[in-house]
Tab-separated table of C-alpha atoms in Angstrom:
chain	number	residue	atom	x	y	z
A	651	UNK	CA	0.000	0.000	0.000
A	652	UNK	CA	1.304	3.451	-0.934
A	653	UNK	CA	2.009	5.959	1.832
A	654	UNK	CA	-0.681	8.564	2.679
A	655	UNK	CA	-0.277	11.861	0.854
A	656	UNK	CA	-3.198	13.543	2.678
A	657	UNK	CA	-4.459	12.854	6.198
A	658	UNK	CA	-7.497	14.436	7.837
A	659	UNK	CA	-7.270	14.065	11.620
A	660	UNK	CA	-10.364	14.885	13.699
A	661	UNK	CA	-11.476	17.707	11.377
A	662	UNK	CA	-14.374	19.761	12.754
A	663	UNK	CA	-15.976	22.740	10.998
A	664	UNK	CA	-19.041	24.712	12.102
A	665	UNK	CA	-21.214	27.297	10.349
A	666	UNK	CA	-23.750	29.306	12.377
A	667	UNK	CA	-24.250	26.509	14.863
A	668	UNK	CA	-24.385	23.745	12.234
A	669	UNK	CA	-21.622	21.139	12.440
A	670	UNK	CA	-20.586	20.637	8.804
A	671	UNK	CA	-17.677	18.316	9.670
A	672	UNK	CA	-17.806	16.366	12.917
A	673	UNK	CA	-14.479	14.814	14.004
A	674	UNK	CA	-13.643	13.421	10.535
A	675	UNK	CA	-10.484	11.336	10.155
A	676	UNK	CA	-9.176	9.388	7.146
A	677	UNK	CA	-6.210	9.312	4.803
A	678	UNK	CA	-5.747	9.343	1.024
A	679	UNK	CA	-2.887	7.393	-0.501
A	680	UNK	CA	-0.419	8.752	-3.013
A	681	UNK	CA	-1.367	7.850	-6.575
A	682	UNK	CA	-4.945	6.690	-5.941
A	683	UNK	CA	-8.337	7.868	-7.164
A	684	UNK	CA	-10.335	8.541	-3.996
A	685	UNK	CA	-14.041	9.486	-4.054
A	686	UNK	CA	-16.021	11.412	-1.429
A	687	UNK	CA	-19.768	10.661	-1.272
A	688	UNK	CA	-22.587	12.102	0.770
A	689	UNK	CA	-25.986	13.764	0.715
A	690	UNK	CA	-26.380	17.536	0.472
A	691	UNK	CA	-25.237	18.939	3.770
A	692	UNK	CA	-23.186	15.818	4.525
A	693	UNK	CA	-20.026	17.941	4.674
A	694	UNK	CA	-18.031	16.473	1.794
A	695	UNK	CA	-17.459	19.759	-0.057
A	696	UNK	CA	-16.665	21.545	3.195
A	697	UNK	CA	-14.069	18.916	4.070
A	698	UNK	CA	-12.344	19.090	0.699
A	699	UNK	CA	-12.486	22.897	0.817
A	700	UNK	CA	-10.390	22.818	4.016
A	701	UNK	CA	-7.738	20.963	2.028
A	702	UNK	CA	-7.811	23.581	-0.737
A	703	UNK	CA	-7.649	26.463	1.748
A	704	UNK	CA	-11.134	27.853	1.138
A	705	UNK	CA	-12.103	27.191	4.785
A	706	UNK	CA	-10.036	26.817	7.932
A	707	UNK	CA	-11.191	23.990	10.233
A	708	UNK	CA	-12.328	24.880	13.747
A	709	UNK	CA	-10.626	21.771	15.077
A	710	UNK	CA	-8.355	18.984	13.930
A	711	UNK	CA	-5.306	18.773	11.715
A	712	UNK	CA	-4.430	18.247	8.054
A	713	UNK	CA	-1.203	16.500	7.109
A	714	UNK	CA	0.208	16.705	3.576
A	715	UNK	CA	3.065	14.314	2.759
A	716	UNK	CA	3.373	13.535	6.453
A	717	UNK	CA	3.779	17.169	7.531
A	718	UNK	CA	1.232	19.158	9.545
A	719	UNK	CA	0.020	22.056	7.390
A	720	UNK	CA	-2.126	25.109	8.153
A	721	UNK	CA	-3.693	25.723	4.741
A	722	UNK	CA	-5.039	29.253	4.957
A	723	UNK	CA	-5.680	30.008	1.277
A	724	UNK	CA	-5.943	28.387	-2.171
A	725	UNK	CA	-2.668	30.098	-2.982
A	726	UNK	CA	-0.907	28.225	-0.192
A	727	UNK	CA	-2.651	25.016	-1.277
A	728	UNK	CA	-1.113	25.591	-4.704
A	729	UNK	CA	2.335	25.897	-3.144
A	730	UNK	CA	1.715	22.470	-1.575
A	731	UNK	CA	0.843	21.035	-4.992
A	732	UNK	CA	-2.928	20.931	-4.445
A	733	UNK	CA	-5.228	21.988	-7.307
A	734	UNK	CA	-9.008	22.036	-7.704
A	735	UNK	CA	-11.385	22.043	-10.674
A	736	UNK	CA	-14.619	23.585	-9.459
A	737	UNK	CA	-18.071	22.584	-10.668
A	738	UNK	CA	-18.472	26.063	-12.178
A	739	UNK	CA	-15.358	26.788	-14.204
A	740	UNK	CA	-13.240	29.785	-13.236
A	741	UNK	CA	-12.058	31.004	-16.610
A	742	UNK	CA	-11.850	34.438	-18.249
A	743	UNK	CA	-14.131	34.029	-21.255
A	744	UNK	CA	-12.430	36.571	-23.560
A	745	UNK	CA	-8.901	35.314	-22.827
A	746	UNK	CA	-7.203	32.572	-24.811
A	747	UNK	CA	-6.551	29.079	-23.498
A	748	UNK	CA	-2.899	29.883	-22.817
A	749	UNK	CA	-3.691	33.237	-21.195
A	750	UNK	CA	-6.052	31.510	-18.755
A	751	UNK	CA	-3.612	28.735	-17.907
A	752	UNK	CA	-0.593	30.947	-17.204
A	753	UNK	CA	-2.592	33.731	-15.486
A	754	UNK	CA	-0.583	34.850	-12.464
A	755	UNK	CA	2.475	32.860	-13.541
A	756	UNK	CA	3.092	34.422	-16.946
A	757	UNK	CA	6.531	33.911	-18.548
A	758	UNK	CA	8.235	37.295	-18.832
A	759	UNK	CA	10.736	38.658	-21.304
A	760	UNK	CA	12.380	42.043	-21.228
A	761	UNK	CA	12.736	44.342	-24.201
A	762	UNK	CA	14.987	47.326	-23.574
A	763	UNK	CA	14.646	46.557	-19.870
A	764	UNK	CA	10.832	46.675	-19.957
A	765	UNK	CA	9.026	43.446	-18.915
A	766	UNK	CA	6.448	41.961	-21.303
A	767	UNK	CA	4.422	38.739	-21.146
A	768	UNK	CA	6.092	36.230	-23.456
A	769	UNK	CA	2.987	34.716	-25.062
A	770	UNK	CA	5.017	32.874	-27.673
A	771	UNK	CA	6.730	30.942	-24.899
A	772	UNK	CA	3.426	30.482	-23.056
A	773	UNK	CA	1.728	29.060	-26.155
A	774	UNK	CA	4.645	26.673	-26.696
A	775	UNK	CA	4.604	25.504	-23.060
A	776	UNK	CA	0.846	24.904	-23.077
A	777	UNK	CA	0.988	23.003	-26.379
A	778	UNK	CA	3.735	20.808	-24.952
A	779	UNK	CA	1.850	20.256	-21.659
A	780	UNK	CA	-1.341	19.450	-23.566
A	781	UNK	CA	0.460	16.876	-25.685
A	782	UNK	CA	2.199	15.278	-22.698
A	783	UNK	CA	-1.058	14.605	-20.832
A	784	UNK	CA	-3.288	13.905	-23.833
A	785	UNK	CA	-5.456	16.961	-23.124
A	786	UNK	CA	-6.064	18.298	-26.599
A	787	UNK	CA	-6.403	22.086	-26.678
A	788	UNK	CA	-5.222	24.869	-28.973
A	789	UNK	CA	-3.397	27.516	-26.892
A	790	UNK	CA	-4.632	30.405	-29.038
A	791	UNK	CA	-8.356	29.500	-28.942
A	792	UNK	CA	-10.586	31.922	-27.026
A	793	UNK	CA	-12.446	30.371	-24.072
A	794	UNK	CA	-15.920	31.608	-25.075
A	795	UNK	CA	-15.601	29.706	-28.370
A	796	UNK	CA	-14.891	26.341	-26.705
A	797	UNK	CA	-17.087	23.384	-25.773
A	798	UNK	CA	-17.657	22.628	-22.093
A	799	UNK	CA	-15.457	19.524	-22.319
A	800	UNK	CA	-12.573	21.590	-23.716
A	801	UNK	CA	-13.002	24.209	-20.979
A	802	UNK	CA	-12.670	21.402	-18.464
A	803	UNK	CA	-9.376	20.361	-20.050
A	804	UNK	CA	-8.199	23.959	-19.686
A	805	UNK	CA	-9.024	23.856	-15.968
A	806	UNK	CA	-7.048	20.612	-15.601
A	807	UNK	CA	-4.104	22.103	-17.479
A	808	UNK	CA	-4.181	25.102	-15.115
A	809	UNK	CA	-3.494	22.679	-12.260
A	810	UNK	CA	-0.830	20.773	-14.163
A	811	UNK	CA	0.940	23.985	-15.218
A	812	UNK	CA	1.230	24.821	-11.518
A	813	UNK	CA	2.698	21.329	-10.966
A	814	UNK	CA	-0.170	20.161	-8.765
A	815	UNK	CA	0.158	16.572	-7.581
A	816	UNK	CA	-3.133	16.357	-5.678
A	817	UNK	CA	-6.063	17.078	-8.022
A	818	UNK	CA	-9.572	17.729	-6.660
A	819	UNK	CA	-12.573	17.431	-9.018
A	820	UNK	CA	-15.970	18.759	-7.882
A	821	UNK	CA	-18.856	17.192	-9.869
A	822	UNK	CA	-16.663	17.040	-13.008
A	823	UNK	CA	-19.112	15.304	-15.375
A	824	UNK	CA	-22.252	17.320	-14.625
A	825	UNK	CA	-22.280	19.051	-18.045
A	826	UNK	CA	-20.729	16.404	-20.300
A	827	UNK	CA	-22.236	14.067	-22.896
A	828	UNK	CA	-21.879	10.279	-22.408
A	829	UNK	CA	-19.027	10.220	-24.925
A	830	UNK	CA	-17.284	13.130	-23.188
A	831	UNK	CA	-17.696	11.433	-19.805
A	832	UNK	CA	-15.902	8.340	-21.109
A	833	UNK	CA	-13.109	10.573	-22.390
A	834	UNK	CA	-12.864	12.405	-19.061
A	835	UNK	CA	-12.653	9.156	-17.088
A	836	UNK	CA	-9.811	8.050	-19.362
A	837	UNK	CA	-8.059	11.346	-18.634
A	838	UNK	CA	-8.452	10.741	-14.887
A	839	UNK	CA	-6.968	7.252	-15.220
A	840	UNK	CA	-4.078	8.695	-17.215
A	841	UNK	CA	-3.404	11.329	-14.544
A	842	UNK	CA	-3.416	8.618	-11.878
A	843	UNK	CA	-1.073	6.465	-13.947
A	844	UNK	CA	1.223	9.466	-14.252
A	845	UNK	CA	1.551	9.624	-10.460
A	846	UNK	CA	-1.150	12.162	-9.604
A	847	UNK	CA	-3.511	11.693	-6.666
A	848	UNK	CA	-7.191	12.285	-7.571
A	849	UNK	CA	-9.964	13.311	-5.150
A	850	UNK	CA	-13.355	12.991	-6.834
A	851	UNK	CA	-16.577	14.543	-5.502
A	852	UNK	CA	-19.548	13.231	-7.469
A	853	UNK	CA	-23.081	11.941	-7.093
A	854	UNK	CA	-22.697	9.581	-10.042
A	855	UNK	CA	-22.007	6.224	-8.452
A	856	UNK	CA	-21.386	4.434	-11.736
A	857	UNK	CA	-18.481	6.764	-12.459
A	858	UNK	CA	-17.007	6.050	-9.047
A	859	UNK	CA	-17.264	2.335	-9.813
A	860	UNK	CA	-15.488	2.955	-13.106
A	861	UNK	CA	-12.399	4.753	-11.773
A	862	UNK	CA	-12.093	5.010	-7.976
A	863	UNK	CA	-10.209	2.645	-5.692
A	864	UNK	CA	-11.773	3.770	-2.392
A	865	UNK	CA	-14.485	6.154	-1.273
A	866	UNK	CA	-15.371	7.952	1.945
A	867	UNK	CA	-19.077	7.961	2.804
A	868	UNK	CA	-20.289	10.961	4.831
A	869	UNK	CA	-23.636	11.606	6.470
A	870	UNK	CA	-24.595	14.803	8.336
A	871	UNK	CA	-21.011	15.798	8.905
A	872	UNK	CA	-19.768	12.449	10.142
A	873	UNK	CA	-17.624	9.862	8.394
A	874	UNK	CA	-19.775	6.741	8.052
A	875	UNK	CA	-17.400	4.397	6.271
A	876	UNK	CA	-14.387	4.010	4.005
A	877	UNK	CA	-15.393	1.528	1.299
A	878	UNK	CA	-13.360	-0.481	-1.185
A	879	UNK	CA	-15.039	0.391	-4.486
A	880	UNK	CA	-14.218	-2.845	-6.343
A	881	UNK	CA	-15.908	-5.011	-3.702
A	882	UNK	CA	-18.913	-2.687	-3.138
A	883	UNK	CA	-22.012	-2.309	-5.311
A	884	UNK	CA	-23.569	1.045	-6.161
A	885	UNK	CA	-26.594	-0.033	-4.117
A	886	UNK	CA	-24.320	-0.655	-1.107
A	887	UNK	CA	-22.717	2.774	-1.436
A	888	UNK	CA	-26.045	4.557	-1.896
A	889	UNK	CA	-27.594	2.806	1.093
A	890	UNK	CA	-24.601	3.685	3.275
A	891	UNK	CA	-24.835	7.299	2.092
A	892	UNK	CA	-28.530	7.895	2.826
A	893	UNK	CA	-29.224	5.219	5.435
A	894	UNK	CA	-31.811	3.280	3.425
A	895	UNK	CA	-32.251	1.474	0.109
A	896	UNK	CA	-32.490	3.618	-3.048
A	897	UNK	CA	-33.921	2.620	-6.397
A	898	UNK	CA	-32.270	4.405	-9.311
A	899	UNK	CA	-35.280	3.896	-11.567
A	900	UNK	CA	-38.408	5.949	-11.009
A	901	UNK	CA	-41.587	3.897	-10.904
A	902	UNK	CA	-44.173	5.226	-13.325
A	903	UNK	CA	-47.211	4.108	-15.223
A	904	UNK	CA	-47.550	4.710	-18.989
A	905	UNK	CA	-48.295	8.350	-19.800
A	906	UNK	CA	-51.814	9.393	-20.733
A	907	UNK	CA	-51.516	12.447	-22.948
A	908	UNK	CA	-54.282	15.031	-22.778
A	909	UNK	CA	-54.805	18.297	-24.599
A	910	UNK	CA	-51.871	20.393	-25.814
A	911	UNK	CA	-50.873	22.730	-22.959
A	912	UNK	CA	-47.711	24.297	-24.392
A	913	UNK	CA	-47.358	25.015	-28.100
A	914	UNK	CA	-44.012	26.533	-29.122
A	915	UNK	CA	-44.087	27.753	-32.732
A	916	UNK	CA	-40.959	28.776	-34.649
A	917	UNK	CA	-39.296	30.248	-31.570
A	918	UNK	CA	-36.206	32.380	-32.165
A	919	UNK	CA	-34.367	34.151	-29.330
A	920	UNK	CA	-31.370	36.508	-29.550
A	921	UNK	CA	-28.895	37.214	-26.778
A	922	UNK	CA	-27.740	40.642	-25.589
A	923	UNK	CA	-25.239	40.822	-28.453
A	924	UNK	CA	-27.883	40.135	-31.080
A	925	UNK	CA	-26.841	36.560	-31.875
A	926	UNK	CA	-29.519	33.900	-32.288
A	927	UNK	CA	-29.235	31.410	-29.410
A	928	UNK	CA	-32.565	29.655	-30.120
A	929	UNK	CA	-33.303	29.123	-33.808
A	930	UNK	CA	-36.773	28.357	-35.177
A	931	UNK	CA	-37.677	25.819	-32.473
A	932	UNK	CA	-41.126	24.196	-32.518
A	933	UNK	CA	-42.630	21.536	-30.246
A	934	UNK	CA	-45.718	20.747	-28.170
A	935	UNK	CA	-46.160	19.481	-24.622
A	936	UNK	CA	-49.416	17.766	-23.660
A	937	UNK	CA	-51.141	17.475	-20.331
A	938	UNK	CA	-49.798	14.342	-18.668
A	939	UNK	CA	-46.513	14.382	-20.632
A	940	UNK	CA	-42.872	14.873	-19.644
A	941	UNK	CA	-41.153	16.501	-22.627
A	942	UNK	CA	-37.410	16.446	-21.914
A	943	UNK	CA	-34.812	18.575	-23.695
A	944	UNK	CA	-31.321	17.059	-23.836
A	945	UNK	CA	-28.187	18.886	-24.877
A	946	UNK	CA	-24.691	19.949	-23.958
A	947	UNK	CA	-24.575	23.104	-21.842
A	948	UNK	CA	-24.563	26.315	-23.884
A	949	UNK	CA	-26.697	25.160	-26.810
A	950	UNK	CA	-29.646	27.442	-26.086
A	951	UNK	CA	-31.336	25.617	-23.193
A	952	UNK	CA	-31.288	28.583	-20.805
A	953	UNK	CA	-32.614	30.987	-23.412
A	954	UNK	CA	-35.332	28.513	-24.430
A	955	UNK	CA	-36.543	28.082	-20.852
A	956	UNK	CA	-36.311	31.785	-19.984
A	957	UNK	CA	-38.249	32.833	-23.094
A	958	UNK	CA	-41.069	30.391	-22.388
A	959	UNK	CA	-41.182	31.564	-18.753
A	960	UNK	CA	-41.299	35.234	-19.817
A	961	UNK	CA	-37.794	36.216	-18.660
A	962	UNK	CA	-36.359	36.730	-22.153
A	963	UNK	CA	-37.757	38.538	-25.185
A	964	UNK	CA	-38.760	36.419	-28.173
A	965	UNK	CA	-37.482	37.679	-31.527
A	966	UNK	CA	-39.701	35.503	-33.709
A	967	UNK	CA	-42.349	32.858	-33.199
A	968	UNK	CA	-45.033	32.280	-30.573
A	969	UNK	CA	-45.576	30.674	-27.181
A	970	UNK	CA	-49.147	29.445	-26.771
A	971	UNK	CA	-50.252	28.266	-23.302
A	972	UNK	CA	-53.624	26.551	-22.927
A	973	UNK	CA	-54.723	28.177	-26.197
A	974	UNK	CA	-53.661	31.697	-25.181
A	975	UNK	CA	-50.840	33.587	-26.884
A	976	UNK	CA	-48.473	34.749	-24.113
A	977	UNK	CA	-45.587	35.741	-26.398
A	978	UNK	CA	-43.560	38.600	-24.877
A	979	UNK	CA	-46.078	39.286	-22.121
A	980	UNK	CA	-44.802	40.157	-18.636
A	981	UNK	CA	-43.516	37.631	-16.106
A	982	UNK	CA	-46.566	38.296	-13.939
A	983	UNK	CA	-48.850	37.536	-16.906
A	984	UNK	CA	-46.933	34.290	-17.498
A	985	UNK	CA	-47.443	33.319	-13.856
A	986	UNK	CA	-51.133	34.177	-13.978
A	987	UNK	CA	-51.475	32.182	-17.208
A	988	UNK	CA	-50.240	29.085	-15.375
A	989	UNK	CA	-46.451	28.628	-15.574
A	990	UNK	CA	-44.250	27.448	-12.716
A	991	UNK	CA	-40.496	27.676	-13.319
A	992	UNK	CA	-37.533	26.091	-11.562
A	993	UNK	CA	-34.580	28.030	-13.080
A	994	UNK	CA	-31.011	26.824	-13.393
A	995	UNK	CA	-29.642	29.943	-11.682
A	996	UNK	CA	-31.130	29.560	-8.220
A	997	UNK	CA	-29.163	32.487	-6.765
A	998	UNK	CA	-29.951	35.252	-9.261
A	999	UNK	CA	-33.328	34.081	-10.569
A	1000	UNK	CA	-34.832	31.539	-8.168
A	1001	UNK	CA	-34.376	33.151	-4.763
A	1002	UNK	CA	-33.845	36.413	-2.914
A	1003	UNK	CA	-30.793	35.311	-0.954
A	1004	UNK	CA	-31.057	37.944	1.772
A	1005	UNK	CA	-34.712	37.123	2.485
A	1006	UNK	CA	-35.699	34.454	4.967
A	1007	UNK	CA	-36.848	31.026	3.837
A	1008	UNK	CA	-40.378	31.899	4.924
A	1009	UNK	CA	-40.351	35.071	2.791
A	1010	UNK	CA	-39.044	33.230	-0.279
A	1011	UNK	CA	-41.805	30.627	-0.386
A	1012	UNK	CA	-44.688	32.931	-1.463
A	1013	UNK	CA	-42.593	35.102	-3.819
A	1014	UNK	CA	-44.571	34.092	-6.890
A	1015	UNK	CA	-47.988	34.486	-5.234
A	1016	UNK	CA	-47.441	37.165	-2.594
A	1017	UNK	CA	-50.054	39.447	-4.202
A	1018	UNK	CA	-52.859	36.852	-4.098
A	1019	UNK	CA	-55.650	36.943	-1.475
A	1020	UNK	CA	-54.077	33.965	0.293
A	1021	UNK	CA	-50.904	35.863	1.188
A	1022	UNK	CA	-52.035	39.490	1.313
A	1023	UNK	CA	-55.208	41.339	2.195
A	1024	UNK	CA	-55.753	44.927	1.129
A	1025	UNK	CA	-52.019	45.110	0.291
A	1026	UNK	CA	-51.043	43.975	3.799
A	1027	UNK	CA	-48.868	40.829	3.987
A	1028	UNK	CA	-50.491	37.916	5.832
A	1029	UNK	CA	-47.447	36.589	7.718
A	1030	UNK	CA	-49.491	33.953	9.486
A	1031	UNK	CA	-50.161	32.324	6.114
A	1032	UNK	CA	-46.458	32.653	5.266
A	1033	UNK	CA	-45.644	30.676	8.408
A	1034	UNK	CA	-48.241	27.999	7.656
A	1035	UNK	CA	-46.881	27.468	4.147
A	1036	UNK	CA	-43.277	27.418	5.369
A	1037	UNK	CA	-43.976	24.698	7.942
A	1038	UNK	CA	-45.806	22.579	5.374
A	1039	UNK	CA	-43.166	22.792	2.654
A	1040	UNK	CA	-40.164	22.389	4.972
A	1041	UNK	CA	-41.564	19.117	6.283
A	1042	UNK	CA	-42.891	17.802	2.969
A	1043	UNK	CA	-39.665	18.432	1.011
A	1044	UNK	CA	-37.132	17.774	3.819
A	1045	UNK	CA	-35.656	21.279	3.654
A	1046	UNK	CA	-32.983	21.532	6.327
A	1047	UNK	CA	-32.100	24.908	7.825
A	1048	UNK	CA	-30.569	26.174	11.035
A	1049	UNK	CA	-33.484	28.363	12.206
A	1050	UNK	CA	-36.482	27.085	10.289
A	1051	UNK	CA	-38.442	29.718	8.394
A	1052	UNK	CA	-36.342	32.524	9.862
A	1053	UNK	CA	-33.155	31.181	8.246
A	1054	UNK	CA	-31.668	33.623	5.732
A	1055	UNK	CA	-31.555	31.692	2.453
A	1056	UNK	CA	-27.963	32.741	1.758
A	1057	UNK	CA	-26.928	30.718	4.825
A	1058	UNK	CA	-28.447	27.470	3.502
A	1059	UNK	CA	-26.617	24.817	1.492
A	1060	UNK	CA	-27.080	24.860	-2.278
A	1061	UNK	CA	-29.037	21.609	-2.153
A	1062	UNK	CA	-31.510	22.947	0.386
A	1063	UNK	CA	-31.875	26.168	-1.576
A	1064	UNK	CA	-32.801	24.059	-4.607
A	1065	UNK	CA	-35.328	22.051	-2.583
A	1066	UNK	CA	-36.965	25.314	-1.495
A	1067	UNK	CA	-37.451	26.463	-5.102
A	1068	UNK	CA	-38.816	23.086	-6.186
A	1069	UNK	CA	-41.229	23.031	-3.248
A	1070	UNK	CA	-42.496	26.547	-3.986
A	1071	UNK	CA	-43.052	25.954	-7.704
A	1072	UNK	CA	-44.710	22.542	-7.403
A	1073	UNK	CA	-47.019	23.898	-4.702
A	1074	UNK	CA	-48.465	26.337	-7.251
A	1075	UNK	CA	-50.213	23.432	-9.090
A	1076	UNK	CA	-49.987	25.086	-12.520
A	1077	UNK	CA	-50.906	23.589	-15.942
A	1078	UNK	CA	-47.238	23.880	-17.051
A	1079	UNK	CA	-44.156	23.402	-14.912
A	1080	UNK	CA	-40.655	23.922	-16.274
A	1081	UNK	CA	-37.815	22.051	-14.558
A	1082	UNK	CA	-34.463	23.527	-15.615
A	1083	UNK	CA	-31.558	21.463	-14.239
A	1084	UNK	CA	-33.679	20.556	-11.192
A	1085	UNK	CA	-31.259	18.076	-9.583
A	1086	UNK	CA	-27.943	19.790	-10.176
A	1087	UNK	CA	-25.943	19.647	-6.952
A	1088	UNK	CA	-28.384	17.292	-5.204
A	1089	UNK	CA	-27.385	13.998	-3.622
A	1090	UNK	CA	-28.641	10.604	-4.797
A	1091	UNK	CA	-31.596	10.451	-2.413
A	1092	UNK	CA	-32.750	13.980	-3.206
A	1093	UNK	CA	-32.305	13.364	-6.947
A	1094	UNK	CA	-34.669	10.396	-6.848
A	1095	UNK	CA	-37.203	12.394	-4.821
A	1096	UNK	CA	-37.167	15.183	-7.428
A	1097	UNK	CA	-37.716	12.637	-10.198
A	1098	UNK	CA	-40.704	11.307	-8.269
A	1099	UNK	CA	-42.064	14.861	-8.067
A	1100	UNK	CA	-41.653	15.244	-11.840
A	1101	UNK	CA	-43.635	12.072	-12.497
A	1102	UNK	CA	-46.231	13.052	-9.876
A	1103	UNK	CA	-46.767	16.368	-11.680
A	1104	UNK	CA	-47.215	14.490	-14.954
A	1105	UNK	CA	-49.691	12.123	-13.327
A	1106	UNK	CA	-51.542	15.111	-11.849
A	1107	UNK	CA	-52.207	16.134	-15.436
A	1108	UNK	CA	-49.653	18.928	-15.730
A	1109	UNK	CA	-47.510	19.417	-18.800
A	1110	UNK	CA	-43.879	19.040	-17.737
A	1111	UNK	CA	-40.965	20.580	-19.639
A	1112	UNK	CA	-37.756	19.057	-18.281
A	1113	UNK	CA	-34.454	20.565	-19.429
A	1114	UNK	CA	-31.495	18.675	-18.032
A	1115	UNK	CA	-27.826	17.987	-18.708
A	1116	UNK	CA	-28.147	14.653	-16.884
A	1117	UNK	CA	-28.880	12.028	-19.520
A	1118	UNK	CA	-29.783	9.390	-16.924
A	1119	UNK	CA	-32.423	11.770	-15.602
A	1120	UNK	CA	-33.878	12.360	-19.047
A	1121	UNK	CA	-34.034	8.648	-19.868
A	1122	UNK	CA	-35.610	7.919	-16.484
A	1123	UNK	CA	-38.323	10.601	-16.611
A	1124	UNK	CA	-39.100	11.478	-20.234
A	1125	UNK	CA	-42.044	10.421	-22.341
A	1126	UNK	CA	-40.766	12.467	-25.278
A	1127	UNK	CA	-37.210	13.690	-25.892
A	1128	UNK	CA	-36.055	16.688	-27.898
A	1129	UNK	CA	-32.314	17.098	-28.471
A	1130	UNK	CA	-31.055	20.650	-28.876
A	1131	UNK	CA	-27.808	21.464	-30.668
A	1132	UNK	CA	-26.526	24.926	-31.549
A	1133	UNK	CA	-29.935	26.434	-30.770
A	1134	UNK	CA	-31.886	24.079	-33.042
A	1135	UNK	CA	-34.063	21.125	-32.073
A	1136	UNK	CA	-31.990	18.404	-33.689
A	1137	UNK	CA	-34.321	15.492	-32.946
A	1138	UNK	CA	-37.751	14.902	-31.399
A	1139	UNK	CA	-38.888	11.337	-30.699
A	1140	UNK	CA	-40.660	9.167	-28.119
A	1141	UNK	CA	-38.201	8.330	-25.326
A	1142	UNK	CA	-38.526	4.590	-25.910
A	1143	UNK	CA	-37.122	5.000	-29.445
A	1144	UNK	CA	-33.806	6.576	-28.350
A	1145	UNK	CA	-30.781	5.073	-26.602
A	1146	UNK	CA	-28.217	6.977	-24.557
A	1147	UNK	CA	-25.717	6.624	-27.386
A	1148	UNK	CA	-28.227	7.938	-29.952
A	1149	UNK	CA	-28.928	10.986	-27.797
A	1150	UNK	CA	-25.218	11.582	-27.225
A	1151	UNK	CA	-24.604	11.690	-30.972
A	1152	UNK	CA	-27.464	14.168	-31.517
A	1153	UNK	CA	-26.102	16.269	-28.633
A	1154	UNK	CA	-22.828	16.601	-30.532
A	1155	UNK	CA	-24.587	17.367	-33.816
A	1156	UNK	CA	-23.506	14.052	-35.344
A	1157	UNK	CA	-26.845	12.205	-35.523
A	1158	UNK	CA	-29.249	12.636	-38.418
A	1159	UNK	CA	-31.627	15.528	-37.965
A	1160	UNK	CA	-35.334	14.994	-37.458
């Protein structure tokens, strides 16, 4: 067995009275792929963040290469050879690949005694580094022109350029196609074979089975178990993580389609710069149907959802809801017409972060007789709704309804939005990336809610980057590529590989 390269000894971390890490101790061996699993709020991201210097533990010690270290910043973590690829990439979109990778460590040359960044040398170094690790990038490409998978390679090269030996990946496959996921896992194996130590935070148990040697299971801040991945099933790991058996297939009866609820006709949407991000898209969603949109991130999904929900202006085409044309009407008119919307951006669109949980729940209906009378807020009704939704959707917070939403974990923030929107009981509900950042148990609960809304008779528009989720929930699948609906077909007629090809623009168009 290789010697430990990282040791957590009795790590404890608290936030506002909540114990995020509770006396956690384990070690990670040099040259292994080690996974960290746990529900939302289990403390896995907090623990790894102490290693990267984003948080300082309140108690306990961290040893790196056998030496006690006080890691007070990501910069110091970098000095120790620790790098991290975050779930949301940290790249400058109008810089080139090489400019992003060398940022802060630029090679310098002097001309007449004046220092200049030597981009020729930087481009050469990045091309050489890319070739050495099999991470194909072009140093002179601009970030905003790249695919998500290529951006991820840039993030990895940033770590390698800084000579990181311990590489942390936070939900690294959340926005990749099946083919890109296979490629990424091969990259991870190659990094391990080259002597790197990999720490993998992911909810995708099959990927852990594919690459990891061991995994730490955490639950409510405590370390539950260290499991040998090869001798453990995904069911075993999931049960250990949540404390009970989990089925990864949602039970559902055959769909019974009703009348057309949503009719999207020739929809075209332009972004702030005037470029078409949604191009002549048409489809229908019936009552009692889950219509799922698959696609790689950045192919027009956000703009499609926002335009249907009334948040973005439509350049051409129509949105018809229950027979009524709601094209380019106000958000309030969209709500009154019968649309509930779970947005991808929960911080800027879904919630008011500095409001309490109780004040966020009625945001969409605060002006209705139930929540206000003669323009006076009915806080008693706010409290009643808060208690109901907190219990029903297992929303965990430090001070109940009085908790400021900013203080809650991302997973519990997402649960709050889902609870609020489903509770509206509208004819159309749009789920945009509804399970991103949720643990396995919460993911399956959200999928059950999606099917329950379908069975209630609602039209469900599901837009997700998780192909497993789409295949599990969808009755009909539309694949979007470069702003166009590349394929529409009943879910039972498409395989994961078929969808992956359409997502990359390779499959035959509908």
